[in-house]
mmCIF file of C-alpha atoms and ligand atoms in Angstrom:
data_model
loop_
_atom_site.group_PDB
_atom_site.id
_atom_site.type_symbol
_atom_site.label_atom_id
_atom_site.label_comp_id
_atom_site.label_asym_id
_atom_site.label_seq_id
_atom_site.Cartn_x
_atom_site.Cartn_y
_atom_site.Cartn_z
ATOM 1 C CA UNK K 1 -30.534 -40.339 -48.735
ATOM 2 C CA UNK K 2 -34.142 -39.449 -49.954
ATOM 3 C CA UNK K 3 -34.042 -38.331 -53.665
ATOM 4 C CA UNK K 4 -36.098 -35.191 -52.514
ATOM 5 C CA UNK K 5 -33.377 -34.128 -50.498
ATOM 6 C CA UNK K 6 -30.363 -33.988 -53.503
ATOM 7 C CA UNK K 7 -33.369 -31.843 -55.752
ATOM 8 C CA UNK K 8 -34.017 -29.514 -52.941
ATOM 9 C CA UNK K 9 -30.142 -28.896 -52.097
ATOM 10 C CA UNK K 10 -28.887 -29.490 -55.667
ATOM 11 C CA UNK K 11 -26.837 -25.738 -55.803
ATOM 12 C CA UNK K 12 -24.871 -27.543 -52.816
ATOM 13 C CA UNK K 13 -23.876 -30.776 -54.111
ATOM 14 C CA UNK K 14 -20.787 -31.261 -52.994
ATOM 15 C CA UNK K 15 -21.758 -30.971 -49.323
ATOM 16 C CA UNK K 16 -23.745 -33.601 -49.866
ATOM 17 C CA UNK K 17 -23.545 -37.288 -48.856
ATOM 18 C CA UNK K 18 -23.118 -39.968 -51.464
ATOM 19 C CA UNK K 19 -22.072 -43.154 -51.387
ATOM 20 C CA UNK K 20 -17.955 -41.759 -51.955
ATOM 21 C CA UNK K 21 -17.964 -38.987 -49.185
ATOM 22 C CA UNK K 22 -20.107 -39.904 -45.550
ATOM 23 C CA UNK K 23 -18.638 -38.210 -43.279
ATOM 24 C CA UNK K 24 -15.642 -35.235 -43.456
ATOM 25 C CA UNK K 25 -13.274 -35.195 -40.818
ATOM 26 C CA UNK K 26 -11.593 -31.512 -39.977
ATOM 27 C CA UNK K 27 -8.207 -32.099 -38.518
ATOM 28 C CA UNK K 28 -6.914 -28.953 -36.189
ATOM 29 C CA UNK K 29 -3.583 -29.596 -33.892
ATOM 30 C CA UNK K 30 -4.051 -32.738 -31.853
ATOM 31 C CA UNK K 31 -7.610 -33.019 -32.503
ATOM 32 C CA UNK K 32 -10.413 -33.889 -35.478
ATOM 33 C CA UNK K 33 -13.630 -32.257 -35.829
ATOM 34 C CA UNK K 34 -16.975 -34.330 -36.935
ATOM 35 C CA UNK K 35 -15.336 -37.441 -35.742
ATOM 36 C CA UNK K 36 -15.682 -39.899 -33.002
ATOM 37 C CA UNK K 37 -14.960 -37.065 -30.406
ATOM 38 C CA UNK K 38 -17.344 -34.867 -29.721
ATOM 39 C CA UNK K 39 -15.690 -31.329 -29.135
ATOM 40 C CA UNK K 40 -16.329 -28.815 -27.007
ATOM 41 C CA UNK K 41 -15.058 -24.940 -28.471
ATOM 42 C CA UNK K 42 -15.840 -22.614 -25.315
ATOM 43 C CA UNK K 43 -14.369 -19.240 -24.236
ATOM 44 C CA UNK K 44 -15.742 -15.564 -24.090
ATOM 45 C CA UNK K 45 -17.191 -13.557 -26.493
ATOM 46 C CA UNK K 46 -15.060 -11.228 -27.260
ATOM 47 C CA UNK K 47 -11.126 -11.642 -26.037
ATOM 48 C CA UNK K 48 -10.886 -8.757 -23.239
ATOM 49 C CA UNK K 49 -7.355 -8.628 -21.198
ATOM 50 C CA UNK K 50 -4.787 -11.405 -20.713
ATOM 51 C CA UNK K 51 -5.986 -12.631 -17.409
ATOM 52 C CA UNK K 52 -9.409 -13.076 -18.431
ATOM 53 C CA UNK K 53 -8.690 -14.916 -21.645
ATOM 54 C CA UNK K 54 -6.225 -17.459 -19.668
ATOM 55 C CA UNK K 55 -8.319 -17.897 -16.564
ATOM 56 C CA UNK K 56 -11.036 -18.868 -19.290
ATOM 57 C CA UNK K 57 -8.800 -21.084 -21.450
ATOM 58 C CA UNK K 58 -7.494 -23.067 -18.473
ATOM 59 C CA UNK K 59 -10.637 -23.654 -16.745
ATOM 60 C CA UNK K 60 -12.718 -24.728 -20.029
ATOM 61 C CA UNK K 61 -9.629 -27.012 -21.026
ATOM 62 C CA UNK K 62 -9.825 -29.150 -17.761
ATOM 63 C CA UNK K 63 -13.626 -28.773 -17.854
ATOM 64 C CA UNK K 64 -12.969 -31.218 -20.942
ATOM 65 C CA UNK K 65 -13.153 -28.302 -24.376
ATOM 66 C CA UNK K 66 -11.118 -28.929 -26.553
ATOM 67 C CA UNK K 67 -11.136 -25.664 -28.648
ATOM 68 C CA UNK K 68 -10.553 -21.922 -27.458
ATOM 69 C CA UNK K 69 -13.155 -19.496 -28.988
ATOM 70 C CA UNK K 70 -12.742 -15.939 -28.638
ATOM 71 C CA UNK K 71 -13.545 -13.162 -30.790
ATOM 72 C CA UNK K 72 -10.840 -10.296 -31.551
ATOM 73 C CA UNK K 73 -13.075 -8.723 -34.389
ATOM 74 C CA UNK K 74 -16.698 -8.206 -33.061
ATOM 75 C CA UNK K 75 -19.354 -7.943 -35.592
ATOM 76 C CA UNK K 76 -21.881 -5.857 -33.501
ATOM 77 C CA UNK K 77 -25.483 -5.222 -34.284
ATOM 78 C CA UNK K 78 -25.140 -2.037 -32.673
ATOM 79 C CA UNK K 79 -21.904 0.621 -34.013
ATOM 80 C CA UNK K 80 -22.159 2.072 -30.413
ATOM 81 C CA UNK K 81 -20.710 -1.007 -28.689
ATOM 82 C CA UNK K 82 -17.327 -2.537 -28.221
ATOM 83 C CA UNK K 83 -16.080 -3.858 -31.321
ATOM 84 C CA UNK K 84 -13.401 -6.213 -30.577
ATOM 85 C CA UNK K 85 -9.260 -5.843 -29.851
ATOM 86 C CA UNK K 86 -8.345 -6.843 -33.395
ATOM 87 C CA UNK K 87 -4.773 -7.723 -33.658
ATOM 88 C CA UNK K 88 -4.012 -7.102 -29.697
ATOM 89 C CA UNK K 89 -6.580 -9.998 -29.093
ATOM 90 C CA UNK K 90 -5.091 -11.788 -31.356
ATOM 91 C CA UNK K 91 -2.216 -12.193 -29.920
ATOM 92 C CA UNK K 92 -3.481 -13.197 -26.420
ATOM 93 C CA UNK K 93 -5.399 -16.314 -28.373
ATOM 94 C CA UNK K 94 -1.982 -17.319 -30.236
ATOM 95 C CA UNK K 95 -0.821 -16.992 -26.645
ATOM 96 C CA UNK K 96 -3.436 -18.836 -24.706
ATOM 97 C CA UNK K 97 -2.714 -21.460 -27.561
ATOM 98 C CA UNK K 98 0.740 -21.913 -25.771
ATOM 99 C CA UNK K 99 0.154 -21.709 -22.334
ATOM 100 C CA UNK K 100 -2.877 -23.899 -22.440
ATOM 101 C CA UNK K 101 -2.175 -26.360 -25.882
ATOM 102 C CA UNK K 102 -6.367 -25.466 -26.534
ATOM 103 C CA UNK K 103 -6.723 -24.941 -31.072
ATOM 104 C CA UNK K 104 -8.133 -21.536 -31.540
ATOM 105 C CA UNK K 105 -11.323 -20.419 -33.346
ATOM 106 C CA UNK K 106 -11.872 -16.552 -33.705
ATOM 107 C CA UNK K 107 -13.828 -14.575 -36.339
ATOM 108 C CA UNK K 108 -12.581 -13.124 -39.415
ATOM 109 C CA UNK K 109 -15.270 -9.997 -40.747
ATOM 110 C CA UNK K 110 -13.003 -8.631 -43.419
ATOM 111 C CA UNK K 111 -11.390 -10.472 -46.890
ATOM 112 C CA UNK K 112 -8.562 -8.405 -45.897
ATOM 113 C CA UNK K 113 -8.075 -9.490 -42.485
ATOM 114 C CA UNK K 114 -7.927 -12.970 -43.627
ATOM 115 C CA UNK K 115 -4.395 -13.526 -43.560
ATOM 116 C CA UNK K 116 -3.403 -12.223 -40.227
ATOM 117 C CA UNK K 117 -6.547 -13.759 -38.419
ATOM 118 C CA UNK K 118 -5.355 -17.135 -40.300
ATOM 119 C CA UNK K 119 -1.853 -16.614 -39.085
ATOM 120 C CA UNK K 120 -3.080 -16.517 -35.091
ATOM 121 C CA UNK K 121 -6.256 -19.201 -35.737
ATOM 122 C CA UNK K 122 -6.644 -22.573 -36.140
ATOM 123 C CA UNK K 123 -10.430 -22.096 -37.210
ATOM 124 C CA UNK K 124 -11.588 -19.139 -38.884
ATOM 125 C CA UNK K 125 -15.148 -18.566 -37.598
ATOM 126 C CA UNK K 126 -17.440 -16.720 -40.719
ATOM 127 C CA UNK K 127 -20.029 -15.046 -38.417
ATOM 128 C CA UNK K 128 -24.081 -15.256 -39.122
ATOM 129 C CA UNK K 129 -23.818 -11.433 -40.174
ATOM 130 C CA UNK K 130 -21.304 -12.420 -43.109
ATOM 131 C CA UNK K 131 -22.628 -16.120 -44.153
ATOM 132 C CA UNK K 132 -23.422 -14.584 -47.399
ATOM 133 C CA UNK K 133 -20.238 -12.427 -48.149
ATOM 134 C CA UNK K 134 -18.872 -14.320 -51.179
ATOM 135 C CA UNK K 135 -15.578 -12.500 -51.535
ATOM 136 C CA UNK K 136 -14.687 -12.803 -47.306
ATOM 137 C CA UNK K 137 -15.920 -16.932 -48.029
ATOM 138 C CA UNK K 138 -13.109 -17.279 -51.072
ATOM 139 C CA UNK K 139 -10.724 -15.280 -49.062
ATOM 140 C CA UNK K 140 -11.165 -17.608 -46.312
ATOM 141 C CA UNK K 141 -11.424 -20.616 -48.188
ATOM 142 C CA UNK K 142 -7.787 -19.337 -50.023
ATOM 143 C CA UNK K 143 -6.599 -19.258 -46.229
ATOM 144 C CA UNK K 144 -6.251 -23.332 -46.363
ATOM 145 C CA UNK K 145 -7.335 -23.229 -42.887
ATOM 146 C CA UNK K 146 -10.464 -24.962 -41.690
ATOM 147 C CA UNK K 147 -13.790 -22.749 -41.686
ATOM 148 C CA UNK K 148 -16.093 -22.486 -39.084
ATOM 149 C CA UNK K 149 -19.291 -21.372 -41.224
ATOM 150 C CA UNK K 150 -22.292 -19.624 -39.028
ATOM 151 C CA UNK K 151 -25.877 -19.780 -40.715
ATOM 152 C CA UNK K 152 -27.099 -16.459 -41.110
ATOM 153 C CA UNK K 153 -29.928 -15.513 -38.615
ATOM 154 C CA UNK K 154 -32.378 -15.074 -41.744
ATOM 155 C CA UNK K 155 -30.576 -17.847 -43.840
ATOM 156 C CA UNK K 156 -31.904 -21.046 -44.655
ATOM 157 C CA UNK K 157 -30.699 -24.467 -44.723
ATOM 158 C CA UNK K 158 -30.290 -24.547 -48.085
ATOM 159 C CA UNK K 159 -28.887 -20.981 -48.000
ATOM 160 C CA UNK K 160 -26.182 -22.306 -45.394
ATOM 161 C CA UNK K 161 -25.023 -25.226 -47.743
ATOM 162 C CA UNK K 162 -24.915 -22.689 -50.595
ATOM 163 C CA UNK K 163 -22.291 -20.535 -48.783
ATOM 164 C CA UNK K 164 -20.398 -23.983 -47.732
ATOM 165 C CA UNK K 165 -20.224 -25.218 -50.903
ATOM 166 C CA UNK K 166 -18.914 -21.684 -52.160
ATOM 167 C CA UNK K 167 -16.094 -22.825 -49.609
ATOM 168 C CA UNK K 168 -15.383 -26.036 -51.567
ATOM 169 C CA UNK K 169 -15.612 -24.419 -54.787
ATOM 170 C CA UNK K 170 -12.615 -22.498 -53.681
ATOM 171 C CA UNK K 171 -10.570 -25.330 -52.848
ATOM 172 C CA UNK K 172 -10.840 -25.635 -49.535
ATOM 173 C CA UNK K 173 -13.034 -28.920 -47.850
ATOM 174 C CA UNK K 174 -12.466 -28.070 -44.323
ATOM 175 C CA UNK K 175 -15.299 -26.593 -43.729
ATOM 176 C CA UNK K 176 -17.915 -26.783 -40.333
ATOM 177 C CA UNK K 177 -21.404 -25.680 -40.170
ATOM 178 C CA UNK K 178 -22.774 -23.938 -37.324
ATOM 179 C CA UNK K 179 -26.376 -23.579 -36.389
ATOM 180 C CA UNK K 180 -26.416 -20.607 -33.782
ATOM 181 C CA UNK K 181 -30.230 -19.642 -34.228
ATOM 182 C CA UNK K 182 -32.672 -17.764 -36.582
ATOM 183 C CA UNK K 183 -34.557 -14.862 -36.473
ATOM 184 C CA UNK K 184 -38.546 -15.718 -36.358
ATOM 185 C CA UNK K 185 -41.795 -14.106 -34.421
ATOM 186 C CA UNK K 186 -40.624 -15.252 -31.129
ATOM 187 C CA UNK K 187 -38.890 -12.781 -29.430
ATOM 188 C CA UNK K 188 -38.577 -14.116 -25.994
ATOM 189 C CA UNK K 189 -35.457 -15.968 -27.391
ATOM 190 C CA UNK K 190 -32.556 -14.227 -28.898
ATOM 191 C CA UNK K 191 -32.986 -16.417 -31.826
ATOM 192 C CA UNK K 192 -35.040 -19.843 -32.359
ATOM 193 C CA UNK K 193 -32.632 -22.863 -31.891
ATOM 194 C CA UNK K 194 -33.233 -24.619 -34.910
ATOM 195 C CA UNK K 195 -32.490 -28.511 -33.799
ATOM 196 C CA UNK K 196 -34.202 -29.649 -36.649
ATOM 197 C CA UNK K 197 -31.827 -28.126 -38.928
ATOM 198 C CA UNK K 198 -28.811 -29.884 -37.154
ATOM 199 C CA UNK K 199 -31.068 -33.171 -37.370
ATOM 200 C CA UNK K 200 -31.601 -32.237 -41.079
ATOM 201 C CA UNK K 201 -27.656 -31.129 -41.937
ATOM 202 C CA UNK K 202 -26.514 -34.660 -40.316
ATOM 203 C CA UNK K 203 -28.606 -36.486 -42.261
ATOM 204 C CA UNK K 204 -27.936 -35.040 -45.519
ATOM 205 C CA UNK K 205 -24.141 -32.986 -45.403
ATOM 206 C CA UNK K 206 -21.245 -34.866 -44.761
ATOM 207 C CA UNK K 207 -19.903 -31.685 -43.204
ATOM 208 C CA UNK K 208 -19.330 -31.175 -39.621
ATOM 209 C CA UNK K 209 -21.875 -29.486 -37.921
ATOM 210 C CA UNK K 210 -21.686 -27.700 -34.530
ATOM 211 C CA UNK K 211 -24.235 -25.629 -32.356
ATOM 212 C CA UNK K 212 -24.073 -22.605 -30.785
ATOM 213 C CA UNK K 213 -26.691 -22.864 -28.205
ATOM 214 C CA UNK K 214 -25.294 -19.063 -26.625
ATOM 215 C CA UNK K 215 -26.781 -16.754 -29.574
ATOM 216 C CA UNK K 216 -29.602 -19.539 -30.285
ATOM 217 C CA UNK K 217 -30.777 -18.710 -26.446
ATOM 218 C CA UNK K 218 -29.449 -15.353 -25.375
ATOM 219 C CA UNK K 219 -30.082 -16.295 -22.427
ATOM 220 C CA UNK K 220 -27.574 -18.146 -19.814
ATOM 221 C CA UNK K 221 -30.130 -19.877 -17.971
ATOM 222 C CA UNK K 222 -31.296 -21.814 -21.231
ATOM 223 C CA UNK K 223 -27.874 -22.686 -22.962
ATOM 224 C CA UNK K 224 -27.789 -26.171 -20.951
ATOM 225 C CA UNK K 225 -31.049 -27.425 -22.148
ATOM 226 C CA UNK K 226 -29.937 -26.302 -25.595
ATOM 227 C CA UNK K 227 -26.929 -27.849 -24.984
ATOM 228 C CA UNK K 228 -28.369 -30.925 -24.626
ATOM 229 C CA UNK K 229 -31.525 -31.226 -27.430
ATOM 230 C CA UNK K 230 -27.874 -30.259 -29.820
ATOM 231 C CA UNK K 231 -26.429 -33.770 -28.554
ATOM 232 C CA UNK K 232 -30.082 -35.306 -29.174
ATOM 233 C CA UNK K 233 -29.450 -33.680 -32.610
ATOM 234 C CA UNK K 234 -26.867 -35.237 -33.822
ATOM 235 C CA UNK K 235 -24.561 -32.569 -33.779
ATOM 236 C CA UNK K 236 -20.628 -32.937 -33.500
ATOM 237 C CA UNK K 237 -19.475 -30.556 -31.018
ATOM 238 C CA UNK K 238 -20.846 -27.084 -29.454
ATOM 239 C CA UNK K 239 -20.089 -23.620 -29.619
ATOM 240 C CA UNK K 240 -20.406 -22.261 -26.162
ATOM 241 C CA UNK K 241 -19.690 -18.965 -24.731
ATOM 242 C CA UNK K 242 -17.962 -18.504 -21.123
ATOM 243 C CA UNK K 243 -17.146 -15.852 -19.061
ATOM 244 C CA UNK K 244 -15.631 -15.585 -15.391
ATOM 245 C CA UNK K 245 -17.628 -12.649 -14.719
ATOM 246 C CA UNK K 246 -20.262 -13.216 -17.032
ATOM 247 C CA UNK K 247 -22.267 -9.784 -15.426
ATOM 248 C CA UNK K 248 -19.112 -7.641 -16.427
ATOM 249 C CA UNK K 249 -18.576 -9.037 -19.679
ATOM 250 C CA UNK K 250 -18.273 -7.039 -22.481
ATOM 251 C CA UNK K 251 -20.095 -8.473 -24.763
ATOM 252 C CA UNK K 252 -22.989 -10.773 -25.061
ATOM 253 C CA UNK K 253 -22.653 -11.446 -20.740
ATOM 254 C CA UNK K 254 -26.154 -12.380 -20.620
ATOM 255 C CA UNK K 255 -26.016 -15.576 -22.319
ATOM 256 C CA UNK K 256 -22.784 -16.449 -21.590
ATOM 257 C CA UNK K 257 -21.866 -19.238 -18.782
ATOM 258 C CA UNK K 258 -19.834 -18.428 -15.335
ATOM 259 C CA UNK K 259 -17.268 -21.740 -14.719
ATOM 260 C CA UNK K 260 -19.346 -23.118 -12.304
ATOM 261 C CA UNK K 261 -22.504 -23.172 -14.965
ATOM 262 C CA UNK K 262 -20.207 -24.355 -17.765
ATOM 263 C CA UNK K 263 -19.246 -27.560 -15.340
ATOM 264 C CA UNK K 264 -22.706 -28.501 -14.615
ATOM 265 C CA UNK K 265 -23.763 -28.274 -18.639
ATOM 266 C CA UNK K 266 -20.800 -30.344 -19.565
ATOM 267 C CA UNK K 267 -21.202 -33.159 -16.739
ATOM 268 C CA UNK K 268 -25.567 -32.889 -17.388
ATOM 269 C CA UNK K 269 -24.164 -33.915 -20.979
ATOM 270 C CA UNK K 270 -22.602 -37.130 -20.379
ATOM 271 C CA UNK K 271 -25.752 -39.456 -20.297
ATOM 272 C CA UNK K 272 -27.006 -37.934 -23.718
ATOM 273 C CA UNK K 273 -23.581 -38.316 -24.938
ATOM 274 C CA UNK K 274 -23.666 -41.874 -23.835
ATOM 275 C CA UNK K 275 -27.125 -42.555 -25.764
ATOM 276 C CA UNK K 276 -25.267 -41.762 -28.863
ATOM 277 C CA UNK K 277 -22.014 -44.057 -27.530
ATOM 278 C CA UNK K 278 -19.405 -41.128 -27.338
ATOM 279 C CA UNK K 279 -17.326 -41.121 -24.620
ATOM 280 C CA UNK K 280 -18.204 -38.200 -21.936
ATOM 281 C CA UNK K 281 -15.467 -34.899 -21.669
ATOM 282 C CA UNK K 282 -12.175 -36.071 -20.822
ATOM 283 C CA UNK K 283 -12.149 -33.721 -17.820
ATOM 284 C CA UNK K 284 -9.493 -32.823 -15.200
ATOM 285 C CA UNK K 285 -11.426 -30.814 -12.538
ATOM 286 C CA UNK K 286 -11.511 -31.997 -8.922
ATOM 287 C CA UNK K 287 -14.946 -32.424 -6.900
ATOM 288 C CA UNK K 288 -14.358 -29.149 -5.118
ATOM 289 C CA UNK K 289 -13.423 -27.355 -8.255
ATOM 290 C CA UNK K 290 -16.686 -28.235 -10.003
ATOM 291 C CA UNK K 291 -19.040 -26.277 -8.942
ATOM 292 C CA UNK K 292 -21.876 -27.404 -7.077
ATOM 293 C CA UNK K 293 -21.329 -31.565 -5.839
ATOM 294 C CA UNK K 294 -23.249 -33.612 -8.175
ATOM 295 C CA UNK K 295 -25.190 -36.442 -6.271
ATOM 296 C CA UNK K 296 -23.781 -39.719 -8.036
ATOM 297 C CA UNK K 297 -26.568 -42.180 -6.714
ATOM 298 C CA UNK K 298 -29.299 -40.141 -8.892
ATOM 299 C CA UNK K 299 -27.205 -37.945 -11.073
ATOM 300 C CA UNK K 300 -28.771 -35.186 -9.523
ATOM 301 C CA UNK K 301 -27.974 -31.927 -7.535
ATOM 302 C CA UNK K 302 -27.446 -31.592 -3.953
ATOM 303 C CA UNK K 303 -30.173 -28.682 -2.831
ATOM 304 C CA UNK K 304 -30.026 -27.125 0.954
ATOM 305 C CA UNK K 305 -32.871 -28.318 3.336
ATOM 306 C CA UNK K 306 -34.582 -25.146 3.931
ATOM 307 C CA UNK K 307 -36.070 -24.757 7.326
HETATM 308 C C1 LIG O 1 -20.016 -14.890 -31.868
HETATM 309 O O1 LIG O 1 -19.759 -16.105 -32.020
HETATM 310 O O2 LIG O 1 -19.623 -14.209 -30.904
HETATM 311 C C2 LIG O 1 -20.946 -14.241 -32.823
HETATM 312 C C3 LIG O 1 -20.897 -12.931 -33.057
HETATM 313 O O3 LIG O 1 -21.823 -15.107 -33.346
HETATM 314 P P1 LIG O 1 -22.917 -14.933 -34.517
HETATM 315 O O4 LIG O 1 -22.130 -14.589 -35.744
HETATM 316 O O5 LIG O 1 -23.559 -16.281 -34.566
HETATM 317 O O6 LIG O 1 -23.869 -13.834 -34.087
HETATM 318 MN MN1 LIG O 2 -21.152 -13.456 -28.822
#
């Protein structure tokens, strides 16, 4: 790695690659993050009832994720808007856990929440709004589960290994970056997908990194094509919200993916997964049950003949 790169992100060294650490591998159940499988973590925004939470979980499981994400403590821009089932949604992720065999990721906002959200979780998701809380980082780093670390929407790159490395100060190396998008003048966007930062954390952390191309986008209609410039990246897996109503969703439904749309981004991701030699989804969904039929000749869509 360029010399430049170690001055630059010298308050993060041990995120860093050198020649005794490449690459960090996060184990969680059955599965291992930042290795030679890319993962998939889909699921709502915020865990609503039972039904909606399992309908997700099974569908996104034989869509080919791997990972459950739901969140049961909602950090909310806005104190007028749902704010999450806490311990109630908790349970229905240790539940859908069972039922569907998917490792769970879910926020934690407080220190002192820590140890009940670790006791549900397999992941414990630090969200962009508390990358820089020190005390909720150790608490979650004292957890010993793995830690799914969100950059801050004003935080740089170097800001984002700072907070990781707080992580491994504290003991604990599990830790995954996430780049979800940052705030900057354009405001058609939710946020600005930063894929050079993904390019950039690959080449120098030997952390797992992850994108969240739902809050990069904000919108659903753009999370595919984010999807897919993450896989062009370089990152490991994606962060991906998914809704079966998406329109009735209580939180963040606009940029969050009906079953049908989730389908069509994973199967548009095979060939770019293919560039990079990872094997597509492992994915159990019939023809019928994906959506709209893909034309296999041209890897293309099907679209009525309109008179
Ligand atoms: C989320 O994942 O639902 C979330 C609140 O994300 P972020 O912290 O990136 O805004
Ligand atoms: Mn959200």
């Amino acid at each position: 790695m360029c010399e430049s790169w170690h001055e630059r992100f010298a308050e993060a060294t041990d995120c860093l690659k050198s020649a005794r650490r490449r690459q960090t591998v996060v184990p969680v159940l059955d599965l291992v993050i930042g290795g030679d499988e890319f993962i998939t973590m889909a699921g709502p925004c915020s865990v609503e009832t039972e039904s909606q939470l399992m309908t997700t979980a099974n569908h996104v499981r034989r869509a080919g994720a791997r990972v459950l994400r739901g969140g049961a403590f909602k950090p909310r821009s806005s104190p007028y808007t749902f704010q999450g089932l806490g311990l109630e949604g908790l349970k229905m992720l240790a539940h859908a856990r069972e039922e569907s065999g998917l490792a769970i990721v879910t926020e934690v906002m407080s220190e002192s929440d820590v140890p009940m959200v670790a006791e549900y979780a397999d992941i414990l998701q630090i969200g962009s709004r508390s990358m820089e809380n020190y005390s909720l980082l150790e608490a979650a780093a004292h957890s010993g589960r793995p830690v799914l670390l969100k950059r801050g929407m004003m935080a740089t790159v170097a800001d984002l290994l700072r907070s990781a490395q707080c992580i491994l100060d504290h003991g604990n190396p599990q830790v995954i970056l996430c780049e979800r998008g940052i705030r900057t003048f354009e405001t058609a966007m939710r946020n600005t997908f930063d894929a050079a930062a993904i390019a950039l954390l690959k080449q120098v952390s030997h952390l797992p990194v992850i994108a969240d191309p739902s809050h990069a986008a904000g919108h659903r209609d753009l999370v595919p094509a984010l999807a897919r410039i993450a896989v062009a990246a370089g990152t490991d897996g994606l962060l991906v919200e998914v809704h079966p109503n998406p329109d009735k969703a209580w939180s963040d439904g606009e940029q969050s993916l009906d079953f049908a749309g989730f389908d069509e981004m994973m199967a548009d991701l095979d060939p770019y997964l293919a560039l990079r030699g990872l094997a597509s989804h492992d994915r159990e969904l019939s023809q019928r049950e994906r959506g709209r039929p893909r034309c296999e000749a041209v890897g293309s869509y099907y679209t009525e003949a309109v008179g």
